Amino acid sequence: MSAIPRRSLDQYLIWAGSLTVLVAVPGAVALHEAWLLAAAGAGWCVQHVGWAWRRRGMGGAA
């Protein structure tokens, strides 16, 4: 058995969405750029899809 835990697509979606939101929101506020705010919204959507897939995979409602 490997000591490195396997990561699934839902985990990558959650991480990518979180990173996008964490980078884009302060940039949008500081630079007053609408496209950065749109990127933050897209990141939130990606993160939401990742959490929904994870809940469904664990047998919960999505």
Coordinates of C-alpha atoms in Angstrom, one line a residue:
M1 CA 0.0 0.0 0.0
S2 CA 1.3 3.4 -0.9
A3 CA 2.0 6.1 1.7
I4 CA 0.8 8.7 -0.7
P5 CA -3.0 9.1 -0.5
R6 CA -4.9 8.9 -3.8
R7 CA -6.6 12.1 -4.8
S8 CA -9.8 12.1 -6.8
L9 CA -11.2 14.6 -9.3
D10 CA -13.6 16.1 -6.7
Q11 CA -10.6 17.0 -4.5
Y12 CA -8.8 18.7 -7.3
L13 CA -11.9 20.7 -8.2
I14 CA -12.3 21.9 -4.6
W15 CA -8.6 22.9 -4.4
A16 CA -8.6 24.6 -7.8
G17 CA -11.8 26.5 -7.0
S18 CA -10.6 27.6 -3.6
L19 CA -7.3 28.8 -5.0
T20 CA -9.0 30.7 -7.7
V21 CA -11.3 32.4 -5.3
L22 CA -8.5 33.2 -2.8
V23 CA -6.4 34.8 -5.6
A24 CA -9.1 36.6 -7.6
V25 CA -11.2 38.2 -4.9
P26 CA -8.4 40.4 -3.4
G27 CA -7.1 41.2 -6.9
A28 CA -10.6 42.3 -8.0
V29 CA -11.0 44.5 -4.9
A30 CA -7.5 46.0 -5.2
L31 CA -7.5 46.5 -9.0
H32 CA -11.2 47.2 -9.6
E33 CA -11.2 44.6 -12.4
A34 CA -14.5 43.0 -13.3
W35 CA -12.8 40.0 -15.1
L36 CA -11.1 39.1 -11.8
L37 CA -14.5 39.1 -10.0
A38 CA -15.9 36.9 -12.8
A39 CA -12.9 34.5 -12.3
A40 CA -13.7 34.4 -8.6
G41 CA -17.3 33.5 -9.4
A42 CA -16.2 30.8 -11.8
G43 CA -13.8 29.5 -9.1
W44 CA -16.7 29.4 -6.6
C45 CA -18.8 27.4 -9.1
V46 CA -15.9 24.9 -9.7
Q47 CA -15.5 24.5 -5.9
H48 CA -19.3 24.0 -5.5
V49 CA -19.3 21.2 -8.2
G50 CA -16.4 19.5 -6.4
W51 CA -18.2 19.5 -3.1
A52 CA -21.3 18.2 -4.7
W53 CA -19.4 15.3 -6.3
R54 CA -17.7 14.5 -3.0
R55 CA -21.0 14.5 -1.1
R56 CA -22.6 12.3 -3.7
G57 CA -19.6 9.9 -3.6
M58 CA -20.0 9.6 0.2
G59 CA -23.7 8.7 -0.2
G60 CA -25.1 12.1 0.9
A61 CA -27.5 14.4 -1.0
A62 CA -26.0 16.7 -3.5

